[in-house]
mmCIF file of C-alpha atoms in Angstrom:
data_model
loop_
_atom_site.group_PDB
_atom_site.id
_atom_site.type_symbol
_atom_site.label_atom_id
_atom_site.label_comp_id
_atom_site.label_asym_id
_atom_site.label_seq_id
_atom_site.Cartn_x
_atom_site.Cartn_y
_atom_site.Cartn_z
ATOM 1 C CA MET A 1 0.000 0.000 0.000
ATOM 2 C CA ASP A 2 1.029 3.649 -0.325
ATOM 3 C CA VAL A 3 0.910 6.193 2.480
ATOM 4 C CA VAL A 4 0.062 9.610 1.038
ATOM 5 C CA LEU A 5 0.741 12.600 3.277
ATOM 6 C CA VAL A 6 -1.142 15.680 2.078
ATOM 7 C CA LYS A 7 -0.425 19.222 3.243
ATOM 8 C CA SER A 8 -2.213 22.363 2.072
ATOM 9 C CA GLY A 9 -4.025 20.379 -0.605
ATOM 10 C CA ARG A 10 -0.839 18.955 -2.175
ATOM 11 C CA THR A 11 0.919 15.633 -1.781
ATOM 12 C CA LYS A 12 3.879 16.254 0.527
ATOM 13 C CA ILE A 13 5.223 12.699 0.368
ATOM 14 C CA ARG A 14 4.135 9.298 -0.880
ATOM 15 C CA TYR A 15 5.831 6.065 0.140
ATOM 16 C CA ALA A 16 5.262 2.344 0.073
ATOM 17 C CA ALA A 17 4.392 0.639 3.350
ATOM 18 C CA GLU A 18 3.506 -2.868 4.467
ATOM 19 C CA LEU A 19 0.012 -3.174 5.914
ATOM 20 C CA LEU A 20 0.256 -4.843 9.335
ATOM 21 C CA THR A 21 -3.312 -4.564 10.648
ATOM 22 C CA ASP A 22 -6.596 -2.827 9.957
ATOM 23 C CA ASP A 23 -9.291 -3.337 12.585
ATOM 24 C CA GLY A 24 -11.716 -0.911 10.931
ATOM 25 C CA THR A 25 -10.670 1.982 13.191
ATOM 26 C CA ARG A 26 -6.889 1.784 13.478
ATOM 27 C CA ILE A 27 -4.514 0.989 10.628
ATOM 28 C CA ALA A 28 -0.917 -0.052 11.292
ATOM 29 C CA VAL A 29 1.788 -0.065 8.620
ATOM 30 C CA ARG A 30 5.547 -0.514 8.568
ATOM 31 C CA ALA A 31 7.906 1.366 6.278
ATOM 32 C CA PRO A 32 11.586 2.182 6.032
ATOM 33 C CA TRP A 33 12.687 5.817 6.372
ATOM 34 C CA SER A 34 11.614 7.299 3.062
ATOM 35 C CA GLY A 35 13.435 10.606 3.193
ATOM 36 C CA ASP A 36 16.469 11.518 1.149
ATOM 37 C CA GLY A 37 19.542 10.811 3.253
ATOM 38 C CA VAL A 38 19.666 11.909 6.890
ATOM 39 C CA ARG A 39 17.249 14.333 8.544
ATOM 40 C CA ASP A 40 18.804 15.693 11.723
ATOM 41 C CA PHE A 41 16.349 17.494 13.996
ATOM 42 C CA GLY A 42 18.959 18.057 16.694
ATOM 43 C CA PHE A 43 17.099 15.859 19.165
ATOM 44 C CA VAL A 44 16.828 12.834 16.818
ATOM 45 C CA ARG A 45 18.196 11.773 13.452
ATOM 46 C CA PHE A 46 16.107 9.909 10.895
ATOM 47 C CA GLU A 47 18.386 8.051 8.516
ATOM 48 C CA PRO A 48 18.538 5.231 5.989
ATOM 49 C CA GLY A 49 17.895 1.919 7.728
ATOM 50 C CA ASP A 50 15.430 3.381 10.239
ATOM 51 C CA VAL A 51 12.082 1.590 10.386
ATOM 52 C CA PHE A 52 8.798 3.308 11.180
ATOM 53 C CA THR A 53 5.813 1.384 12.512
ATOM 54 C CA GLU A 54 2.986 3.833 11.947
ATOM 55 C CA TYR A 55 -0.460 3.873 13.500
ATOM 56 C CA TYR A 56 -3.323 5.822 11.936
ATOM 57 C CA TRP A 57 -6.898 6.190 13.116
ATOM 58 C CA ARG A 58 -10.064 6.813 11.161
ATOM 59 C CA ASP A 59 -11.609 8.528 14.194
ATOM 60 C CA ARG A 60 -8.687 10.438 15.770
ATOM 61 C CA TRP A 61 -6.795 13.542 14.758
ATOM 62 C CA TYR A 62 -3.299 12.089 14.987
ATOM 63 C CA ALA A 63 -0.858 9.415 13.859
ATOM 64 C CA VAL A 64 1.787 7.809 16.076
ATOM 65 C CA LYS A 65 5.015 6.548 14.526
ATOM 66 C CA GLU A 66 7.353 4.280 16.455
ATOM 67 C CA VAL A 67 10.897 4.843 15.167
ATOM 68 C CA ARG A 68 13.635 2.215 15.391
ATOM 69 C CA ASP A 69 17.167 2.209 14.024
ATOM 70 C CA ALA A 70 18.488 -0.425 11.621
ATOM 71 C CA ALA A 71 19.508 -2.671 14.538
ATOM 72 C CA GLY A 72 16.003 -2.486 16.036
ATOM 73 C CA ALA A 73 16.780 -0.115 18.929
ATOM 74 C CA LEU A 74 13.910 2.221 19.757
ATOM 75 C CA LYS A 75 14.659 5.892 19.039
ATOM 76 C CA GLY A 76 11.252 7.181 20.114
ATOM 77 C CA TRP A 77 7.843 8.190 18.827
ATOM 78 C CA TYR A 78 7.106 10.892 16.287
ATOM 79 C CA CYS A 79 3.473 11.934 16.307
ATOM 80 C CA ASP A 80 1.724 13.900 13.564
ATOM 81 C CA ILE A 81 -1.444 15.868 14.139
ATOM 82 C CA THR A 82 -3.672 15.044 11.174
ATOM 83 C CA ARG A 83 -7.250 14.818 10.122
ATOM 84 C CA PRO A 84 -8.591 11.283 10.563
ATOM 85 C CA ALA A 85 -7.018 8.914 8.022
ATOM 86 C CA THR A 86 -8.884 7.552 5.024
ATOM 87 C CA LEU A 87 -8.154 4.338 3.159
ATOM 88 C CA SER A 88 -9.027 4.369 -0.516
ATOM 89 C CA GLY A 89 -8.059 1.167 -2.292
ATOM 90 C CA ALA A 90 -4.329 0.776 -1.666
ATOM 91 C CA GLU A 91 -3.827 4.408 -0.587
ATOM 92 C CA LEU A 92 -3.808 5.516 3.025
ATOM 93 C CA VAL A 93 -4.378 9.272 2.811
ATOM 94 C CA VAL A 94 -3.535 11.537 5.737
ATOM 95 C CA GLU A 95 -3.785 15.337 5.878
ATOM 96 C CA ASP A 96 -0.954 16.858 7.917
ATOM 97 C CA LEU A 97 -2.029 19.805 10.099
ATOM 98 C CA ASP A 98 1.525 20.992 10.925
ATOM 99 C CA LEU A 99 1.566 20.211 14.653
ATOM 100 C CA ASP A 100 3.857 17.395 15.813
ATOM 101 C CA LEU A 101 5.057 15.801 19.028
ATOM 102 C CA TRP A 102 8.274 13.909 19.784
ATOM 103 C CA ARG A 103 8.919 11.543 22.713
ATOM 104 C CA SER A 104 12.335 9.974 23.125
ATOM 105 C CA ALA A 105 12.651 6.253 23.832
ATOM 106 C CA ASP A 106 13.560 6.887 27.479
ATOM 107 C CA GLY A 107 10.740 9.401 27.947
ATOM 108 C CA THR A 108 13.022 12.207 29.122
ATOM 109 C CA ASP A 109 12.425 14.351 26.032
ATOM 110 C CA VAL A 110 8.840 15.242 25.163
ATOM 111 C CA ARG A 111 8.473 18.221 22.880
ATOM 112 C CA ARG A 112 5.751 19.943 20.922
ATOM 113 C CA LEU A 113 6.873 20.858 17.421
ATOM 114 C CA ASP A 114 5.889 23.267 14.660
ATOM 115 C CA GLU A 115 3.372 25.326 16.625
ATOM 116 C CA ASP A 116 4.597 28.373 14.695
ATOM 117 C CA GLU A 117 3.865 26.647 11.366
ATOM 118 C CA PHE A 118 0.396 25.746 12.624
ATOM 119 C CA THR A 119 -0.297 29.374 13.529
ATOM 120 C CA GLU A 120 1.009 30.557 10.156
ATOM 121 C CA SER A 121 -1.110 27.989 8.282
ATOM 122 C CA GLY A 122 -4.253 30.032 8.910
ATOM 123 C CA LEU A 123 -6.288 26.957 9.820
ATOM 124 C CA ALA A 124 -7.707 28.678 12.913
ATOM 125 C CA GLU A 125 -9.327 31.279 10.666
ATOM 126 C CA ALA A 126 -10.213 29.004 7.751
ATOM 127 C CA ASP A 127 -11.568 26.067 9.758
ATOM 128 C CA PRO A 128 -11.839 26.871 13.485
ATOM 129 C CA GLU A 129 -13.372 23.475 14.326
ATOM 130 C CA ALA A 130 -10.480 21.595 12.692
ATOM 131 C CA ALA A 131 -7.948 23.873 14.397
ATOM 132 C CA ALA A 132 -9.555 23.227 17.788
ATOM 133 C CA ALA A 133 -9.555 19.461 17.121
ATOM 134 C CA ALA A 134 -5.860 19.634 16.151
ATOM 135 C CA VAL A 135 -4.865 21.470 19.328
ATOM 136 C CA ALA A 136 -6.945 19.083 21.450
ATOM 137 C CA ALA A 137 -5.238 16.120 19.742
ATOM 138 C CA LEU A 138 -1.789 17.563 20.483
ATOM 139 C CA ASP A 139 -2.762 18.074 24.133
ATOM 140 C CA GLU A 140 -4.069 14.494 24.313
ATOM 141 C CA LEU A 141 -0.884 13.036 22.823
ATOM 142 C CA GLU A 142 1.297 15.112 25.126
ATOM 143 C CA ALA A 143 -0.615 13.774 28.126
ATOM 144 C CA TYR A 144 0.008 10.199 26.908
ATOM 145 C CA ALA A 145 3.692 10.973 26.227
ATOM 146 C CA LEU A 146 4.293 12.324 29.730
ATOM 147 C CA VAL A 147 3.167 9.080 31.381
ATOM 148 C CA ALA A 148 5.380 5.989 31.318
ATOM 149 C CA GLY A 149 3.818 3.550 28.876
ATOM 150 C CA GLY A 150 1.258 6.103 27.725
ATOM 151 C CA LEU A 151 1.996 6.165 24.020
ATOM 152 C CA GLU A 152 2.597 2.427 24.024
ATOM 153 C CA SER A 153 -0.919 1.916 25.406
ATOM 154 C CA LEU A 154 -2.337 3.495 22.241
ATOM 155 C CA LEU A 155 -0.501 0.958 20.105
ATOM 156 C CA ALA A 156 -1.301 -2.252 21.966
#
């Protein structure tokens, strides 16, 4: 299947992923790092060989991605705030709403990301209900991330 990440009405990235499960509400896929080369955020590096196990919901405004290095060691969880995912044939389509959350493997680093991009996107003016849902989703994920085993409980 292909994961299609849409942002501002355009395809931001498309990549092949292996479907692991689909229970009708939550879809889990696995995919290798699909970026070009290394992406160094300062607090984590995504690089060739990394494997992402990604969880998407049809009824929630986020996606949770477990990130492991080539040897299988957990790096952490990268969470995207999105509209609920849709599956159309072999395409899993997700609309990125700019907000993100990172939690390191040891739980000592939990950070909200791209709040400035979210503000600049104009979503709050264009679609106040979606903007409120996005902020609520970020708050919900942060609450899970701050509790030992919290994010993992979403993925079990």
